Each structure stands twice: as structure tokens, then as C-alpha cells.
Amino acid sequence: GGTREMSMRYIGIDAGGTKTELLLSDEKGKQLRRALLPGINAARMPVEQAAEVLARGVAQLGGVADCLYAGIAGAGTPVLARALRREMEKRLPEVKRMKVASDAFNAMNGEIGLRNGLALIAGTGSSAFLRTDTEIVQIGGRGPLIDDGGSGYSVGRAVLNAAYRAMDGRGPQTALVQAAENRVGMPLEEAIPKIYAGGVAEIAGFGPLAAECAQAGDTVAREIAENCARELALHVTAALARISMEKLTCVCSGGVFRSEYL
């Protein structure tokens, strides 16, 4: 008898602003190995650095695959996606076939396959991607310096802003002060170095406090949470305005959607 041919090996990557997950599976979908790395955003770091992080993760899985798909936050533009794929190919010559795109398609394809639809992402950042028969359109998602309404970062920043304003007497009193101190583990007066050191991901971690305090009846938190919901709804209405379909499947993904209140 001849030797049994090895089965195909696939690697899927889901890289967001908070964490990067990698999975190695066989052709039947059996999970062989997982890896977890810090979050990355391809639009906010050099492509070489992002590729290096991803290559390290692939090495943890064994470094060899027939096909690799990387859905990466910030990689929604074709130019950036191509540049990142080139850098990854340099570092992963053993991978036979590779594709890089936005992490929005991880959510969309995982839920509805390759059918038309809308992926609404609200994690550390926010964005929406509309897929039709003729095009893929990005809505929002230009990053925390420009446009990330409804994201965990924008909500977390609003939470901290409201808490510090309340402490100063520049804004109404709010339960967000105590909630933020509980989360950071120290008085807010002392927390600025820790918050700034953690950057965007650290600030996004305060986002869930808005819904928690809103549910408990805090009016300041309720305004922040409702503004988050309005911003995310705008992504959807903007997508609907572009199409003539009566129904559109919308896939919601990201940590913001863990809140039933939102």
C-alpha cells in the first residue's frame, strides 16, 4: 500500500484592536491548534510590524498551511491589505495560499457565508462593510483620530470624560466615577499614567461601564449609551440608503454587542 496523503491544513486569523486569535484546522474543520496574541490594527502601525506579529502567531501553530485567511482590523482598504499580505508572504514562505482583508468579513462570512449582507463591527473600533452583487462598501471605520462612532474606544473615552468632568465640577455627578475607579483599581486622580500607557485598548475597556451604569439608572451613562446606539444605527441606515433590497442581513460583531442594553 502507498503512503496516506496528508490532509489540507488551514489557518484563520481574527485580529482586532484588543486581541488576535489564530486557529489551525484540517480540511474537515477539526481544530488542531490555537494561538492568542495582543491586538493589532493594520492602519495604526507599520505593515512590517503587523506582519511580524502575525508571523509569530503562525509559527506558534506550526508555521505550515495550505491556505491562510487573515481578517485584520484596519485592513479594509485594498492597498493596505495587499501590502500586508506581501509582508506576511515574505515571512511565511511555507504557506501556499494567502488572503488578507478586514476582520469584518470574519464576522460576515462566519454567519451568512458568501451571501450579500452587512457586517457591523463595534469592538475597540467601529465600522460597517456592505457586500452586494457588484461591490463592497466600507462605512465608517476611519480610526479613533477621525471617525469611530459607537466603538468601544469612543464610549470608553466618553465614560472617562464624564467621570473626570464630574470630579472637577464641570459636569453632573455620575456613578461612572466610582465604576471607573473600581475598574482601574485606584482613584481616578492617580490613574492617568496607567490609562495613557494602555492607550486605545485600555480606554476601550471602560466602555462597558456606560451600559452597566445606564441600566442602574444613571442619566449621564444613559446618554452615553444611547449616543453609542445612535451612531451604530447610522452605519446601518447609511448602508440601506445605498441599496434597493427590501431586506438585508446585518451581522453584529464585537465586544460592544455583549451588552443586552445596547
Coordinates of C-alpha atoms in Angstrom, one line a residue:
G1 CA 0.0 0.0 0.0
G2 CA 1.1 3.6 -0.7
T3 CA 1.5 6.3 1.9
R4 CA -1.6 8.2 3.0
E5 CA -1.7 11.7 1.6
M6 CA -1.7 14.4 4.3
S7 CA -4.9 16.4 4.7
M8 CA -5.1 20.1 3.9
R9 CA -4.3 22.5 6.7
Y10 CA -6.0 25.8 7.1
I11 CA -5.2 28.9 9.3
G12 CA -7.7 31.5 10.1
I13 CA -6.8 34.8 11.8
D14 CA -9.1 37.2 13.5
A15 CA -7.1 40.4 14.6
G16 CA -8.9 43.2 16.3
G17 CA -7.8 46.1 18.4
T18 CA -7.9 44.1 21.7
K19 CA -6.7 40.7 20.8
T20 CA -5.6 38.5 17.9
E21 CA -6.7 34.9 17.6
L22 CA -5.3 32.3 15.3
L23 CA -6.7 28.8 14.6
L24 CA -5.2 25.9 12.7
S25 CA -7.7 23.3 11.4
D26 CA -7.7 20.4 9.0
E27 CA -9.9 20.1 5.8
K28 CA -12.8 18.7 7.9
G29 CA -12.8 21.7 10.2
K30 CA -11.2 19.8 13.1
Q31 CA -9.4 22.3 15.4
L32 CA -5.7 21.4 15.7
R33 CA -4.1 24.3 17.5
R34 CA -4.9 27.8 18.7
A35 CA -2.8 30.9 19.5
L36 CA -3.7 34.1 21.2
L37 CA -1.7 37.4 20.7
P38 CA -2.1 41.0 21.6
G39 CA -4.5 43.0 19.4
I40 CA -3.3 44.8 16.2
N41 CA -4.7 47.4 13.8
A42 CA -3.1 47.4 10.4
A43 CA -3.9 51.1 9.8
R44 CA -2.3 52.3 13.0
M45 CA 1.1 50.5 12.8
P46 CA 3.7 49.8 10.2
V47 CA 2.7 46.9 8.0
E48 CA 6.1 45.3 8.7
Q49 CA 5.3 45.3 12.4
A50 CA 1.8 43.9 11.9
A51 CA 3.2 41.2 9.7
E52 CA 5.8 40.3 12.2
V53 CA 3.2 39.8 15.0
L54 CA 1.1 37.7 12.7
A55 CA 4.0 35.6 11.6
R56 CA 4.9 34.9 15.2
G57 CA 1.4 33.6 15.8
V58 CA 1.5 31.4 12.7
A59 CA 4.8 30.0 14.0
Q60 CA 3.1 29.0 17.2
L61 CA 0.7 27.0 15.1
G62 CA 3.5 25.2 13.3
G63 CA 4.2 27.6 10.5
V64 CA 2.8 25.4 7.7
A65 CA -0.6 25.7 6.0
D66 CA -2.1 25.2 2.6
C67 CA -4.4 28.2 3.0
L68 CA -4.4 31.2 5.3
Y69 CA -7.0 33.9 5.7
A70 CA -6.3 36.9 7.9
G71 CA -9.1 39.2 8.8
I72 CA -7.4 42.3 10.3
A73 CA -8.8 45.4 11.8
G74 CA -7.8 48.4 9.7
A75 CA -7.1 46.3 6.6
G76 CA -10.3 47.3 4.8
T77 CA -8.6 49.2 2.0
P78 CA -7.2 47.1 -0.9
V79 CA -3.9 48.9 -0.9
L80 CA -3.2 48.2 2.7
A81 CA -4.4 44.6 2.5
R82 CA -2.1 43.9 -0.4
A83 CA 0.9 45.5 1.4
L84 CA 0.2 43.4 4.5
R85 CA -0.1 40.2 2.5
R86 CA 3.2 40.9 0.7
E87 CA 4.9 41.4 4.1
M88 CA 3.4 38.2 5.5
E89 CA 4.3 36.2 2.4
K90 CA 8.0 37.2 3.0
R91 CA 7.9 35.8 6.5
L92 CA 5.7 32.8 5.8
P93 CA 7.0 31.1 2.6
E94 CA 5.6 27.8 3.7
V95 CA 2.0 29.0 3.4
K96 CA 0.8 28.1 -0.1
R97 CA -2.1 30.5 -0.5
M98 CA -2.9 33.6 1.5
K99 CA -5.6 36.3 1.6
V100 CA -5.8 39.4 3.8
A101 CA -8.9 41.6 4.3
S102 CA -10.8 43.4 7.0
D103 CA -11.9 41.5 10.1
A104 CA -15.4 42.5 9.3
F105 CA -15.6 39.6 6.8
N106 CA -14.7 37.1 9.5
A107 CA -18.0 38.0 11.2
M108 CA -20.0 38.2 8.0
N109 CA -18.7 35.0 6.4
G110 CA -18.9 33.1 9.6
E111 CA -22.6 33.9 10.0
I112 CA -24.0 34.1 6.5
G113 CA -21.3 32.6 4.2
L114 CA -20.7 34.4 1.0
R115 CA -24.2 35.9 0.6
N116 CA -24.9 39.6 0.4
G117 CA -25.2 41.4 3.7
L118 CA -23.8 43.9 6.2
A119 CA -21.2 43.4 8.8
L120 CA -21.5 45.9 11.7
I121 CA -18.4 45.9 13.9
A122 CA -18.2 47.5 17.3
G123 CA -15.2 46.4 19.2
T124 CA -12.3 48.6 20.1
G125 CA -13.1 50.4 16.9
S126 CA -16.2 50.5 14.7
S127 CA -17.0 50.1 11.1
A128 CA -19.5 48.5 8.7
F129 CA -19.0 46.7 5.4
L130 CA -21.8 46.3 2.9
R131 CA -21.5 43.5 0.4
T132 CA -23.7 43.4 -2.7
D133 CA -23.6 41.6 -6.0
T134 CA -21.5 44.4 -7.5
E135 CA -19.4 45.9 -4.8
I136 CA -18.1 46.0 -1.2
V137 CA -18.5 49.4 0.5
Q138 CA -16.9 50.5 3.8
I139 CA -18.9 52.8 6.0
G140 CA -17.2 54.5 8.9
G141 CA -14.1 52.9 10.5
R142 CA -11.5 55.6 9.9
G143 CA -10.0 55.2 13.3
P144 CA -10.0 56.9 16.7
L145 CA -8.4 60.1 15.5
I146 CA -11.1 60.7 12.9
D147 CA -14.2 58.5 12.9
D148 CA -15.2 55.6 15.2
G149 CA -18.6 56.5 16.5
G150 CA -20.2 53.7 18.5
S151 CA -16.9 52.0 19.2
G152 CA -15.6 50.7 22.5
Y153 CA -12.9 53.3 22.4
S154 CA -15.3 56.2 21.8
V155 CA -17.7 55.0 24.5
G156 CA -14.8 54.4 27.0
R157 CA -13.4 57.9 26.3
A158 CA -16.9 59.4 26.9
V159 CA -17.1 57.4 30.2
L160 CA -13.8 58.7 31.4
N161 CA -14.5 62.3 30.1
A162 CA -17.8 62.3 32.1
A163 CA -16.2 60.9 35.2
Y164 CA -13.4 63.5 35.2
R165 CA -15.7 66.3 34.5
A166 CA -17.9 65.2 37.4
M167 CA -14.9 65.1 39.7
D168 CA -13.9 68.7 38.6
G169 CA -17.4 70.1 38.9
R170 CA -17.6 70.8 35.2
G171 CA -20.3 68.2 34.7
P172 CA -23.1 66.5 36.5
Q173 CA -22.4 63.9 39.2
T174 CA -22.5 60.3 37.9
A175 CA -22.0 56.8 39.1
L176 CA -19.4 56.4 36.4
V177 CA -16.8 57.9 38.7
Q178 CA -17.0 55.0 41.2
A179 CA -17.4 52.5 38.4
A180 CA -14.2 53.7 36.6
E181 CA -12.3 53.7 39.9
N182 CA -13.4 50.2 40.6
R183 CA -12.2 49.1 37.2
V184 CA -8.8 50.8 37.2
G185 CA -8.2 49.8 40.9
M186 CA -7.2 53.3 42.1
P187 CA -8.5 56.8 42.5
L188 CA -9.0 58.5 39.1
E189 CA -6.7 61.3 40.2
E190 CA -3.9 58.8 40.1
A191 CA -5.0 56.8 37.1
I192 CA -3.9 59.0 34.2
P193 CA -0.4 57.4 33.7
K194 CA -1.9 53.9 33.7
I195 CA -4.7 54.9 31.3
Y196 CA -2.4 56.6 28.9
A197 CA 0.1 53.7 29.0
G198 CA -2.6 51.3 28.0
G199 CA -3.7 53.5 25.1
V200 CA -6.7 52.9 22.9
A201 CA -7.3 49.3 24.1
E202 CA -7.2 50.4 27.8
I203 CA -9.7 53.2 27.3
A204 CA -12.0 50.9 25.3
G205 CA -12.1 48.7 28.4
F206 CA -14.1 51.4 30.2
G207 CA -16.8 51.3 27.5
P208 CA -19.0 48.6 29.2
L209 CA -19.4 50.8 32.2
A210 CA -21.8 53.0 30.2
A211 CA -24.4 50.3 29.8
E212 CA -23.9 49.0 33.3
C213 CA -24.5 52.3 34.9
A214 CA -27.3 53.2 32.5
Q215 CA -29.1 50.0 33.4
A216 CA -28.8 51.1 37.1
G217 CA -30.5 54.4 36.3
D218 CA -27.5 56.8 35.8
T219 CA -28.7 59.6 33.4
V220 CA -25.1 60.5 32.3
A221 CA -24.3 56.9 31.4
R222 CA -27.7 56.5 29.7
E223 CA -26.9 59.5 27.4
I224 CA -23.5 57.9 26.5
A225 CA -25.0 54.5 25.8
E226 CA -27.9 56.0 23.7
N227 CA -25.4 58.0 21.7
C228 CA -23.4 54.8 21.0
A229 CA -26.6 53.1 19.8
R230 CA -27.5 56.0 17.5
E231 CA -24.0 56.0 16.0
L232 CA -24.2 52.3 15.2
A233 CA -27.7 52.6 13.8
L234 CA -26.4 55.3 11.5
H235 CA -23.9 52.8 10.0
V236 CA -26.9 50.6 9.1
T237 CA -29.2 53.3 7.7
A238 CA -26.3 54.6 5.6
A239 CA -25.9 51.1 4.1
L240 CA -29.6 50.7 3.5
A241 CA -29.7 54.1 1.6
R242 CA -27.2 52.6 -0.9
I243 CA -29.3 49.6 -1.9
S244 CA -32.7 48.7 -3.3
M245 CA -33.1 45.5 -1.4
E246 CA -36.1 45.3 0.9
K247 CA -34.3 43.0 3.4
L248 CA -30.7 43.0 4.4
T249 CA -29.0 40.6 6.8
C250 CA -26.9 42.5 9.3
V251 CA -24.2 40.6 11.3
C252 CA -23.2 42.4 14.5
S253 CA -19.8 41.6 15.9
G254 CA -17.6 43.0 18.6
G255 CA -17.4 43.5 22.4
V256 CA -19.9 46.4 22.4
F257 CA -22.7 44.0 21.4
R258 CA -22.2 41.9 24.5
S259 CA -24.4 44.4 26.3
E260 CA -28.1 43.5 26.1
Y261 CA -28.9 47.1 27.0
L262 CA -27.1 48.4 23.9

